[in-house]
Coordinates of C-alpha atoms in Angstrom, one line a residue:
M199 CA -83.3 75.1 -7.9
A200 CA -79.9 74.9 -6.5
H201 CA -78.8 71.9 -4.4
A202 CA -77.8 72.5 -0.9
P203 CA -74.1 72.4 -0.4
G204 CA -72.6 69.2 1.1
R205 CA -75.5 66.9 0.1
R206 CA -74.8 63.8 -2.2
K207 CA -77.1 63.3 -5.2
R208 CA -79.1 60.1 -5.0
W209 CA -80.0 58.0 -8.1
R210 CA -83.1 55.9 -8.0
I211 CA -84.1 53.1 -10.2
A212 CA -87.5 53.2 -11.5
P213 CA -89.8 50.3 -10.8
T214 CA -89.8 49.1 -14.4
G215 CA -85.9 49.0 -14.5
R216 CA -85.9 47.0 -11.3
I217 CA -88.2 44.4 -12.8
R218 CA -86.1 44.2 -15.9
L219 CA -82.9 43.6 -13.9
V220 CA -84.5 40.8 -11.9
G221 CA -85.7 39.2 -15.0
V222 CA -82.3 39.2 -16.7
S223 CA -80.7 37.7 -13.6
F224 CA -83.4 35.0 -13.4
L225 CA -82.9 34.1 -17.0
A226 CA -79.2 33.8 -16.5
I227 CA -79.6 31.6 -13.6
L228 CA -82.2 29.5 -15.5
G229 CA -79.8 29.2 -18.4
I230 CA -77.1 27.9 -16.1
V231 CA -79.5 25.3 -14.6
L232 CA -80.8 24.2 -18.0
W233 CA -77.2 23.9 -19.2
N234 CA -76.3 21.7 -16.3
L235 CA -79.4 19.6 -16.9
V236 CA -78.4 19.1 -20.5
A237 CA -74.9 18.2 -19.4
I238 CA -76.2 15.7 -16.8
Q239 CA -79.0 14.2 -18.9
G240 CA -77.2 14.5 -22.3
V241 CA -73.5 14.5 -22.2
D242 CA -73.0 12.6 -18.9
Q243 CA -75.8 10.3 -19.7
Q244 CA -74.2 9.5 -23.1
Q245 CA -70.8 8.8 -21.4
A246 CA -72.5 6.6 -18.8
A247 CA -74.4 4.8 -21.5
A248 CA -71.2 4.3 -23.5
K249 CA -69.4 3.0 -20.4
A250 CA -72.3 0.6 -19.7
L251 CA -72.2 -0.6 -23.3
E252 CA -68.5 -1.2 -23.0
G253 CA -69.1 -3.3 -20.0
R254 CA -71.7 -5.4 -21.9
L255 CA -69.7 -5.8 -25.1
V256 CA -67.8 -9.1 -25.5
E257 CA -65.1 -9.6 -28.1
V258 CA -64.3 -13.1 -29.2
T259 CA -61.8 -14.4 -31.7
L260 CA -63.1 -16.2 -34.7
P261 CA -60.3 -18.8 -35.3
A262 CA -59.2 -19.4 -38.9
H263 CA -59.1 -23.0 -40.0
R264 CA -55.6 -24.1 -40.7
G265 CA -55.1 -25.5 -44.2
A266 CA -55.2 -29.2 -44.5
I267 CA -52.3 -31.4 -45.6
Q268 CA -53.3 -34.1 -48.0
A269 CA -51.6 -37.1 -49.6
A270 CA -51.6 -37.4 -53.4
D271 CA -55.0 -39.1 -53.4
G272 CA -56.6 -36.6 -51.0
T273 CA -56.1 -38.7 -47.9
L274 CA -55.9 -36.3 -45.0
L275 CA -52.6 -36.2 -43.2
A276 CA -53.3 -33.1 -41.2
D277 CA -56.7 -31.5 -40.5
N278 CA -58.6 -29.4 -37.9
A279 CA -61.0 -30.6 -35.2
A280 CA -63.4 -28.2 -33.4
R281 CA -63.0 -27.9 -29.6
F282 CA -64.7 -25.6 -27.1
R283 CA -63.5 -23.6 -24.1
L284 CA -66.0 -23.3 -21.2
V285 CA -65.9 -19.8 -19.6
V286 CA -67.9 -18.4 -16.7
D287 CA -69.2 -15.1 -15.6
Q288 CA -68.9 -15.7 -11.8
Q289 CA -71.3 -12.9 -10.8
N290 CA -74.0 -14.5 -12.9
V291 CA -73.4 -18.1 -11.9
A292 CA -73.9 -17.0 -8.3
E293 CA -77.6 -16.5 -9.1
Y294 CA -78.0 -20.1 -10.2
S295 CA -81.2 -21.6 -8.6
D296 CA -83.3 -24.6 -9.0
D297 CA -86.9 -24.8 -10.4
E298 CA -88.3 -24.0 -6.9
G299 CA -86.2 -20.8 -6.7
E300 CA -83.8 -22.1 -4.1
L301 CA -80.4 -20.5 -4.6
L302 CA -77.7 -23.0 -5.5
G303 CA -75.0 -20.6 -6.6
A304 CA -71.5 -21.6 -7.6
W305 CA -71.4 -24.7 -5.5
G306 CA -74.6 -26.1 -7.0
A307 CA -73.3 -25.3 -10.5
S308 CA -70.1 -27.2 -9.6
Q309 CA -72.0 -30.2 -8.5
E310 CA -74.0 -30.2 -11.8
L311 CA -71.0 -29.8 -14.0
A312 CA -68.7 -32.3 -12.3
G313 CA -70.4 -35.3 -13.8
V314 CA -70.4 -34.0 -17.3
L315 CA -66.7 -32.9 -17.1
D316 CA -65.7 -36.1 -15.2
T317 CA -64.1 -34.3 -12.3
E318 CA -64.8 -33.4 -8.7
P319 CA -67.1 -30.5 -7.6
G320 CA -64.4 -29.3 -5.2
L321 CA -62.0 -28.8 -8.1
L322 CA -64.5 -26.8 -10.1
H323 CA -65.8 -24.6 -7.4
P324 CA -62.8 -22.2 -7.2
K325 CA -63.2 -21.6 -10.9
L326 CA -66.9 -20.7 -10.6
D327 CA -66.9 -18.8 -7.3
G328 CA -66.0 -15.1 -7.2
D329 CA -66.8 -11.8 -8.9
R330 CA -64.8 -12.2 -12.2
R331 CA -66.8 -11.6 -15.3
W332 CA -64.7 -14.0 -17.4
N333 CA -62.9 -17.1 -16.2
V334 CA -61.9 -20.3 -17.9
V335 CA -63.5 -23.4 -16.5
A336 CA -62.4 -26.1 -19.0
T337 CA -60.8 -26.5 -22.4
G338 CA -60.7 -29.1 -25.1
L339 CA -64.4 -29.9 -24.9
T340 CA -66.1 -31.8 -27.8
S341 CA -69.4 -30.6 -29.2
E342 CA -71.1 -33.5 -27.4
V343 CA -69.9 -32.3 -24.0
R344 CA -70.8 -28.7 -24.9
D345 CA -74.4 -29.8 -25.7
E346 CA -74.7 -31.7 -22.4
I347 CA -73.6 -28.6 -20.5
K348 CA -76.1 -26.4 -22.3
E349 CA -78.9 -28.7 -21.2
L350 CA -78.1 -27.9 -17.6
E351 CA -79.2 -24.2 -18.2
I352 CA -76.7 -22.8 -15.7
P353 CA -76.5 -19.0 -16.1
G354 CA -73.2 -17.3 -16.8
L355 CA -71.7 -20.2 -18.8
T356 CA -70.7 -19.6 -22.4
F357 CA -68.5 -21.4 -24.9
E358 CA -65.7 -20.2 -27.2
E359 CA -65.0 -22.3 -30.2
Y360 CA -61.4 -23.0 -31.4
A361 CA -59.7 -25.5 -33.6
I362 CA -57.0 -28.0 -32.7
R363 CA -54.8 -29.7 -35.2
S364 CA -55.5 -33.4 -35.8
Y365 CA -53.6 -36.0 -37.8
P366 CA -56.0 -38.6 -39.0
S367 CA -53.4 -40.8 -40.6
G368 CA -51.2 -40.9 -37.4
A369 CA -47.6 -41.8 -38.0
V370 CA -48.1 -42.3 -41.8
G371 CA -45.9 -39.5 -43.2
G372 CA -45.7 -38.0 -39.7
N373 CA -42.0 -37.1 -40.0
L374 CA -42.7 -35.2 -43.2
V375 CA -45.9 -33.5 -42.0
G376 CA -44.5 -32.3 -38.7
F377 CA -46.8 -30.9 -35.9
V378 CA -47.9 -27.8 -34.1
G379 CA -47.7 -27.0 -30.4
S380 CA -50.5 -26.6 -27.9
D381 CA -50.7 -22.9 -28.9
G382 CA -51.1 -23.8 -32.5
Q383 CA -47.7 -22.6 -33.6
P384 CA -45.9 -24.9 -36.1
L385 CA -42.9 -26.7 -34.7
A386 CA -41.6 -29.1 -37.3
G387 CA -41.9 -30.5 -40.9
L388 CA -44.1 -29.1 -43.6
E389 CA -46.4 -27.6 -40.9
Y390 CA -43.4 -25.3 -40.2
S391 CA -42.1 -24.6 -43.7
Y392 CA -45.5 -23.9 -45.2
D393 CA -47.0 -22.0 -42.3
D394 CA -47.3 -18.8 -44.3
I395 CA -50.0 -20.3 -46.4
L396 CA -51.4 -22.9 -44.0
A397 CA -52.1 -20.5 -41.1
G398 CA -54.8 -18.2 -42.4
E399 CA -55.9 -15.2 -40.5
D400 CA -58.2 -15.1 -37.4
G401 CA -61.3 -12.9 -37.4
K402 CA -63.1 -11.3 -34.5
Q403 CA -66.7 -10.6 -33.4
Q404 CA -68.1 -8.3 -30.8
Y405 CA -71.6 -8.7 -29.3
E406 CA -73.7 -7.3 -26.5
R407 CA -74.6 -9.5 -23.6
G408 CA -77.3 -9.2 -20.9
L409 CA -77.1 -9.4 -17.2
L410 CA -77.0 -13.2 -17.2
G411 CA -74.3 -13.4 -19.8
E412 CA -76.7 -14.2 -22.6
R413 CA -76.3 -12.7 -26.1
I414 CA -78.7 -9.8 -26.8
P415 CA -80.1 -10.6 -30.3
L416 CA -80.6 -7.0 -31.4
G417 CA -77.6 -5.6 -29.5
D418 CA -74.6 -3.8 -30.9
T419 CA -72.4 -6.2 -33.0
S420 CA -69.4 -6.1 -35.3
H421 CA -68.0 -9.0 -37.3
T422 CA -64.7 -9.4 -39.1
P423 CA -64.7 -12.9 -40.7
A424 CA -61.7 -15.2 -40.4
V425 CA -59.7 -16.1 -43.5
D426 CA -59.0 -19.8 -43.6
G427 CA -55.6 -21.1 -44.6
T428 CA -54.7 -22.7 -47.9
G429 CA -54.0 -26.4 -47.8
I430 CA -51.2 -28.3 -49.6
R431 CA -51.4 -31.6 -51.4
L432 CA -48.3 -33.8 -51.3
T433 CA -46.9 -36.1 -54.0
I434 CA -46.9 -39.0 -51.4
D435 CA -48.8 -42.1 -52.2
P436 CA -50.2 -43.0 -48.8
T437 CA -50.4 -46.8 -49.6
I438 CA -46.8 -47.0 -50.6
Q439 CA -45.8 -44.6 -47.8
H440 CA -47.4 -46.9 -45.2
Y441 CA -45.9 -50.1 -46.7
A442 CA -42.4 -48.6 -47.0
Q443 CA -42.7 -47.2 -43.4
E444 CA -43.4 -50.7 -42.1
A445 CA -40.6 -52.2 -44.1
A446 CA -38.1 -49.5 -42.8
A447 CA -39.2 -50.2 -39.2
Q448 CA -38.8 -54.0 -39.7
A449 CA -35.4 -53.6 -41.3
A450 CA -34.2 -51.2 -38.5
E451 CA -35.3 -53.8 -35.9
E452 CA -33.9 -56.8 -37.7
H453 CA -30.5 -55.3 -38.3
E454 CA -30.4 -53.2 -35.1
A455 CA -29.9 -50.0 -37.0
E456 CA -30.1 -46.5 -35.5
W457 CA -32.5 -45.6 -38.2
A458 CA -33.7 -46.7 -41.6
S459 CA -35.3 -44.9 -44.6
V460 CA -36.9 -45.7 -47.9
V461 CA -37.3 -43.0 -50.6
M462 CA -39.2 -43.6 -53.8
M463 CA -39.3 -41.1 -56.7
D464 CA -41.1 -41.0 -60.0
V465 CA -38.1 -40.8 -62.4
Q466 CA -39.8 -38.7 -65.0
T467 CA -41.4 -36.0 -62.7
G468 CA -39.2 -36.1 -59.6
K469 CA -42.4 -36.6 -57.5
I470 CA -41.5 -38.3 -54.2
L471 CA -44.0 -41.2 -53.9
A472 CA -42.7 -42.3 -50.5
A473 CA -40.4 -40.8 -47.9
S474 CA -40.6 -43.4 -45.1
E475 CA -38.4 -43.8 -42.1
A476 CA -38.0 -45.4 -38.8
P477 CA -38.2 -44.4 -36.0
S478 CA -41.3 -42.5 -37.0
V479 CA -43.4 -40.0 -35.2
D480 CA -47.2 -39.7 -34.7
P481 CA -47.9 -35.9 -34.9
N482 CA -50.8 -36.4 -32.5
A483 CA -48.3 -37.3 -29.8
P484 CA -44.8 -36.0 -30.8
G485 CA -43.7 -36.1 -27.2
S486 CA -43.9 -39.9 -27.2
V487 CA -40.6 -40.2 -29.2
D488 CA -37.2 -38.6 -28.6
A489 CA -36.6 -35.1 -30.0
E490 CA -34.1 -36.4 -32.7
D491 CA -36.8 -38.7 -34.1
R492 CA -39.4 -36.0 -34.7
G493 CA -37.9 -34.6 -37.9
S494 CA -37.1 -36.3 -41.2
R495 CA -33.6 -37.7 -41.5
I496 CA -34.4 -38.3 -45.2
F497 CA -33.8 -34.6 -45.6
T498 CA -31.7 -33.7 -42.6
A499 CA -29.2 -36.6 -42.2
G500 CA -26.1 -36.5 -44.2
F501 CA -24.2 -39.7 -44.8
E502 CA -21.4 -41.0 -47.1
P503 CA -23.1 -42.6 -50.0
G504 CA -20.3 -45.1 -50.5
S505 CA -20.3 -47.4 -53.5
T506 CA -23.6 -46.1 -54.8
A507 CA -21.6 -43.1 -56.0
K508 CA -19.5 -45.4 -58.3
M509 CA -22.4 -45.1 -60.7
I510 CA -21.5 -41.4 -61.1
T511 CA -17.8 -42.1 -61.7
V512 CA -18.8 -44.6 -64.4
A513 CA -21.2 -42.1 -66.0
G514 CA -18.5 -39.4 -66.2
L515 CA -16.1 -41.8 -67.8
L516 CA -18.6 -42.8 -70.5
E517 CA -19.9 -39.2 -71.0
E518 CA -16.4 -37.9 -71.6
G519 CA -15.7 -40.7 -74.0
L520 CA -12.7 -41.9 -71.9
L521 CA -13.9 -45.5 -71.5
T522 CA -16.6 -48.0 -72.7
P523 CA -18.4 -50.6 -70.6
T524 CA -16.2 -53.4 -72.1
D525 CA -12.8 -51.8 -71.5
E526 CA -10.6 -54.2 -69.7
F527 CA -8.7 -53.9 -66.4
V528 CA -6.6 -56.1 -64.2
V529 CA -7.9 -55.3 -60.7
P530 CA -5.9 -56.1 -57.6
D531 CA -7.4 -56.3 -54.1
E532 CA -5.0 -53.6 -53.0
W533 CA -3.6 -50.5 -54.8
T534 CA -1.1 -47.8 -53.7
A535 CA -1.4 -44.3 -55.2
P536 CA 1.6 -42.3 -56.3
N537 CA 1.2 -40.3 -53.1
D538 CA 1.5 -43.5 -51.1
E539 CA -2.2 -43.6 -50.1
E540 CA -3.3 -47.2 -49.9
F541 CA -6.7 -48.6 -51.0
R542 CA -8.3 -52.0 -50.9
D543 CA -11.4 -53.9 -51.7
S544 CA -13.8 -55.1 -49.1
S545 CA -12.4 -58.6 -49.2
S546 CA -9.1 -60.1 -50.3
H547 CA -8.9 -61.6 -53.8
P548 CA -6.4 -62.5 -56.5
D549 CA -6.0 -60.1 -59.4
Q550 CA -9.3 -60.0 -61.4
K551 CA -9.7 -59.5 -65.1
L552 CA -12.8 -57.2 -65.1
T553 CA -14.4 -54.9 -67.6
L554 CA -15.6 -51.5 -66.6
A555 CA -19.1 -53.1 -66.3
G556 CA -17.6 -55.9 -64.2
I557 CA -15.9 -53.4 -61.8
L558 CA -19.3 -51.8 -61.2
A559 CA -21.0 -55.1 -60.8
Q560 CA -18.4 -56.4 -58.3
S561 CA -18.2 -52.9 -56.6
S562 CA -14.5 -52.9 -56.6
N563 CA -12.9 -49.9 -55.0
T564 CA -9.5 -50.5 -56.5
G565 CA -11.0 -51.0 -60.0
T566 CA -13.0 -47.9 -59.7
I567 CA -9.9 -45.9 -58.9
L568 CA -8.0 -47.5 -61.8
A569 CA -10.7 -46.5 -64.2
G570 CA -11.6 -43.2 -62.5
N571 CA -8.1 -41.9 -62.7
E572 CA -8.9 -41.1 -66.3
L573 CA -11.0 -38.2 -64.9
S574 CA -9.3 -35.1 -63.7
T575 CA -10.1 -34.0 -60.1
D576 CA -12.2 -31.1 -61.6
Q577 CA -14.2 -33.6 -63.7
R578 CA -14.8 -35.8 -60.6
Y579 CA -16.1 -32.8 -58.8
D580 CA -18.1 -31.6 -61.8
Y581 CA -20.0 -34.8 -62.2
L582 CA -20.8 -35.2 -58.5
S583 CA -22.1 -31.6 -58.6
R584 CA -24.1 -32.2 -61.8
F585 CA -25.9 -35.1 -60.2
G586 CA -27.1 -32.9 -57.4
F587 CA -24.6 -33.4 -54.6
G588 CA -23.5 -30.5 -52.5
E589 CA -26.6 -28.3 -52.5
T590 CA -30.1 -28.6 -51.2
S591 CA -33.2 -29.2 -53.3
D592 CA -36.0 -26.6 -53.9
I593 CA -38.2 -28.5 -51.5
G594 CA -37.2 -26.3 -48.6
F595 CA -37.7 -28.9 -45.9
P596 CA -36.7 -27.5 -42.4
G597 CA -33.1 -28.4 -41.6
E598 CA -32.5 -30.0 -45.1
T599 CA -28.9 -30.6 -45.7
G600 CA -27.2 -30.3 -49.1
G601 CA -24.5 -32.7 -47.9
V602 CA -20.8 -31.9 -48.0
L603 CA -18.9 -31.7 -51.3
H604 CA -15.8 -29.6 -51.0
P605 CA -14.4 -28.0 -54.1
A606 CA -11.7 -30.1 -55.9
D607 CA -8.9 -27.7 -54.9
E608 CA -9.7 -28.4 -51.2
W609 CA -9.4 -32.2 -51.5
D610 CA -6.5 -33.7 -49.7
G611 CA -4.3 -36.5 -51.1
R612 CA -6.8 -39.2 -50.1
T613 CA -10.1 -37.5 -50.8
K614 CA -9.4 -37.0 -54.5
Y615 CA -9.6 -40.8 -54.8
T616 CA -12.3 -41.7 -52.2
V617 CA -14.9 -39.4 -53.8
M618 CA -14.9 -41.8 -56.8
F619 CA -16.5 -44.4 -54.5
G620 CA -18.6 -42.1 -52.4
Q621 CA -16.4 -41.4 -49.4
G622 CA -15.0 -38.0 -48.2
M623 CA -18.4 -36.5 -49.1
T624 CA -21.9 -36.7 -47.7
A625 CA -25.4 -36.6 -49.2
N626 CA -29.0 -37.1 -48.0
A627 CA -31.4 -39.9 -49.1
V628 CA -33.3 -37.7 -51.5
Q629 CA -30.1 -36.7 -53.3
T630 CA -29.0 -40.3 -53.8
T631 CA -32.4 -41.3 -55.1
A632 CA -32.6 -38.4 -57.5
A633 CA -29.1 -39.2 -58.9
F634 CA -30.3 -42.7 -60.0
A635 CA -33.6 -41.2 -61.2
A636 CA -31.5 -39.1 -63.6
I637 CA -30.0 -42.3 -65.2
A638 CA -33.5 -43.8 -65.4
N639 CA -34.8 -40.6 -67.0
G640 CA -32.5 -40.6 -70.0
G641 CA -29.8 -38.5 -68.4
V642 CA -32.1 -35.7 -67.1
L643 CA -31.9 -35.0 -63.3
P644 CA -35.5 -34.3 -62.3
D645 CA -36.4 -31.5 -59.8
S646 CA -37.3 -33.3 -56.6
Q647 CA -40.9 -32.5 -55.6
L648 CA -42.7 -33.2 -52.4
V649 CA -45.6 -30.7 -52.6
D650 CA -47.8 -31.3 -55.6
G651 CA -49.8 -28.1 -55.2
T652 CA -52.2 -26.0 -53.1
V653 CA -55.8 -26.5 -52.2
D654 CA -57.8 -23.4 -51.4
P655 CA -60.7 -23.3 -48.8
S656 CA -63.2 -24.0 -51.6
G657 CA -61.3 -27.2 -52.6
R658 CA -59.7 -25.9 -55.8
F659 CA -56.4 -27.5 -56.6
T660 CA -53.6 -25.4 -58.1
P661 CA -50.5 -27.4 -59.3
A662 CA -47.1 -26.3 -58.1
E663 CA -44.7 -25.0 -60.7
V664 CA -42.0 -27.5 -61.3
G665 CA -38.9 -27.2 -63.4
K666 CA -38.2 -29.5 -66.3
G667 CA -35.0 -30.9 -64.8
T668 CA -31.4 -30.6 -65.8
R669 CA -29.6 -32.8 -68.3
V670 CA -26.5 -34.3 -66.7
V671 CA -25.4 -36.9 -69.2
S672 CA -26.6 -37.9 -72.7
E673 CA -29.3 -40.5 -73.4
D674 CA -26.7 -42.8 -74.8
T675 CA -24.6 -42.6 -71.6
S676 CA -27.6 -43.1 -69.3
A677 CA -28.7 -46.2 -71.4
Q678 CA -25.2 -47.7 -71.0
V679 CA -25.1 -47.0 -67.2
L680 CA -28.6 -48.4 -66.8
D681 CA -27.6 -51.6 -68.5
M682 CA -24.5 -51.9 -66.3
L683 CA -26.7 -51.3 -63.2
E684 CA -28.9 -54.2 -64.2
H685 CA -25.9 -56.5 -64.2
V686 CA -25.1 -55.4 -60.6
V687 CA -28.4 -57.2 -59.7
V688 CA -28.2 -60.1 -62.2
S689 CA -24.6 -61.1 -61.7
G690 CA -23.0 -58.8 -59.1
T691 CA -23.3 -57.8 -55.5
A692 CA -27.0 -57.1 -55.4
G693 CA -28.7 -60.4 -56.1
N694 CA -30.9 -59.8 -53.1
A695 CA -32.5 -56.8 -54.8
D696 CA -34.1 -58.9 -57.5
V697 CA -37.8 -58.3 -58.0
P698 CA -39.7 -61.3 -59.6
G699 CA -41.4 -60.4 -62.9
Y700 CA -39.5 -57.1 -63.3
R701 CA -36.0 -56.2 -64.6
V702 CA -34.3 -53.9 -62.0
G703 CA -30.9 -52.3 -61.7
G704 CA -29.1 -50.6 -58.9
K705 CA -26.0 -50.3 -56.8
T706 CA -25.1 -51.4 -53.3
G707 CA -23.3 -49.1 -50.9
T708 CA -21.4 -49.8 -47.7
A709 CA -19.6 -46.8 -46.2
Q710 CA -18.0 -45.9 -42.9
A711 CA -20.4 -43.7 -40.9
P712 CA -18.9 -40.5 -39.5
A713 CA -18.8 -40.4 -35.7
A714 CA -21.3 -38.1 -34.0
E715 CA -18.5 -36.6 -31.8
G716 CA -14.8 -36.4 -31.8
G717 CA -14.3 -37.0 -35.6
G718 CA -13.4 -40.3 -37.2
Y719 CA -15.8 -43.0 -38.0
D720 CA -18.2 -45.1 -36.0
G721 CA -20.0 -48.0 -37.7
Y722 CA -21.3 -48.2 -41.2
T723 CA -24.0 -46.9 -43.5
A724 CA -25.6 -49.7 -45.6
S725 CA -27.6 -48.7 -48.7
F726 CA -29.0 -49.8 -52.0
V727 CA -30.3 -47.5 -54.7
G728 CA -32.0 -48.8 -57.8
V729 CA -34.5 -48.3 -60.6
A730 CA -37.3 -50.3 -62.0
P731 CA -38.3 -51.6 -64.5
V732 CA -35.1 -51.3 -66.5
D733 CA -36.9 -51.8 -69.8
N734 CA -39.3 -48.9 -69.0
P735 CA -38.2 -47.0 -65.9
R736 CA -40.9 -45.7 -63.6
I737 CA -39.4 -45.4 -60.2
A738 CA -36.1 -44.9 -58.4
V739 CA -35.9 -46.3 -54.8
S740 CA -33.2 -45.8 -52.1
V741 CA -32.9 -47.8 -48.9
T742 CA -30.5 -46.6 -46.2
L743 CA -29.7 -48.1 -42.8
Q744 CA -27.5 -46.2 -40.4
R745 CA -25.1 -48.2 -38.2
P746 CA -26.7 -51.6 -38.5
R747 CA -25.2 -54.0 -36.0
E748 CA -26.4 -57.1 -37.8
G749 CA -25.4 -57.3 -41.5
Y750 CA -23.8 -54.0 -42.4
Y751 CA -23.2 -54.6 -46.1
G752 CA -25.7 -52.9 -48.4
G753 CA -26.3 -56.2 -50.3
Q754 CA -27.3 -57.9 -47.0
S755 CA -29.5 -55.4 -45.3
A756 CA -30.7 -52.8 -47.8
A757 CA -31.1 -54.8 -51.0
P758 CA -33.8 -57.1 -49.6
V759 CA -35.9 -54.1 -48.5
F760 CA -35.6 -52.6 -52.0
S761 CA -36.8 -55.9 -53.5
D762 CA -39.8 -56.0 -51.1
V763 CA -40.9 -52.3 -51.4
T764 CA -40.2 -52.0 -55.1
G765 CA -42.2 -55.1 -55.9
F766 CA -45.1 -53.9 -53.9
A767 CA -45.0 -50.4 -55.5
L768 CA -44.8 -51.7 -59.0
R769 CA -47.9 -53.9 -58.4
H770 CA -49.7 -51.1 -56.7
L771 CA -49.0 -48.7 -59.6
R772 CA -50.0 -51.5 -62.0
V773 CA -46.8 -51.3 -63.9
P774 CA -46.7 -54.0 -66.6
L775 CA -44.3 -56.9 -66.1
S776 CA -41.0 -56.6 -67.9
T777 CA -40.2 -57.9 -71.3
G778 CA -36.9 -58.8 -72.9
E779 CA -33.7 -60.0 -71.2
P780 CA -30.6 -58.4 -69.8
S781 CA -27.8 -57.6 -72.3
D782 CA -24.8 -59.8 -72.8
T783 CA -22.3 -57.2 -71.8
P784 CA -19.3 -59.1 -70.5
M785 CA -18.2 -58.6 -66.9
E786 CA -14.8 -60.4 -67.3
W787 CA -12.2 -60.9 -70.0
K788 CA -9.7 -63.5 -70.8

């Protein structure tokens, strides 16, 4: 049947097709709804949960314990003490109430805390009131104070433990040990130079807290333990250190010196048994002394050694075979060099007939020059350098000076003579002590040692590696010089250095002190360096006083301190009394 012209054909959907279309649309809409529900209840809920957890997680630092610094016998010179920081969640402390449920809030908490913290509620309230989730209330709390605060059961209060540096021995060895700042950073001394092993490495811990700031026992946690630092053990004998420190302080006061020092060294090992000085610093309160008194001048202060260096000139003459102890000289009180430089002894005297041993015993400048002229300028430099002058030790103390010893080709017309009696050059107290230790040690310069080894957190001690020293003169030369040094005490300028019961030897020194500003000289450096016992050497001891106003000669001011400290140390170390008598080496000739 044909369609009528002009009429559009109509398509009709059967009832079953209509149902099917509606069903597909419904399923699509349902899928979209279900997807949104999954997103809301799944993805978004996970994000919300993660964000909520992040708000509940607390990360705290687990401080590493700084390695201890010990004296030779284990006495603690630097250690750690636990302290606590009180922090508050201000939103939680606002809910503080009493047993009857009455809201007390931040003000009530301030009133409760004030008595324990020994302060006023009005000062605490601003720290407790607000909406901050973490705020510091107090620091430096002991465990006893912490426990008292815990008993108050104030919500929102927590404690963070940290360590502060403490110095149980106070000023004993304080200039050596150094100190750390309020932030725990090392600022001076061995604390500074050994920080790489003392410091350790902090750990961290995360934990989940509840609404009241309490720790949730089964909440999310993570823990990275701290690695404690390694300690160091010094060679210092604390008993000798303390005694010598008191002696240095007394000498500085008595002679009105800027500073005084006493250094004691084991002549065979180079171990420094005492490095005492005045003024000294208590590392617990370094701000109580002037900045220039907080370091160790034993290592950092250079001074002209003066006549103590005559020992090296004599050693060089004997070692080179140029002279013997009994060679004879006519010694004037004044002498003019070929270049017209003039030199004189400390006091006027007629010509003296002295042996080389007598020149050393009487500490004659002119005699030393007459004898020392046998050495070339290169040899003079060489022996000073051999004995350790002009370069720092391996101790590595902060600011340590190696002194000043210019090469021989840089010496002017006067210096080439003055170096033979310790002027025109500088050294520190450890260098002068070690030089005499070399003579007492059979001619071998020991490697100076201040740190005996390390102590790990378990307490295991590991000795430091130390060199065997350097031979600077022969055993025969050192024995002859040692004999001559004994005569300096027995019949020379150092009678005040005598130690009852022990044979000792040494050399006085009195040198002009370089001015701090403007060049030239200002005052004197008085010193004495000696060894004991001469018959079986154990220790070398140096005493130095800078710019003493009362008694500036080394024999007056330094030698008595040597006698006192050396006698104490020998008894403390239980060194047997000396045997035998000094030699009969002549000091004069006819």
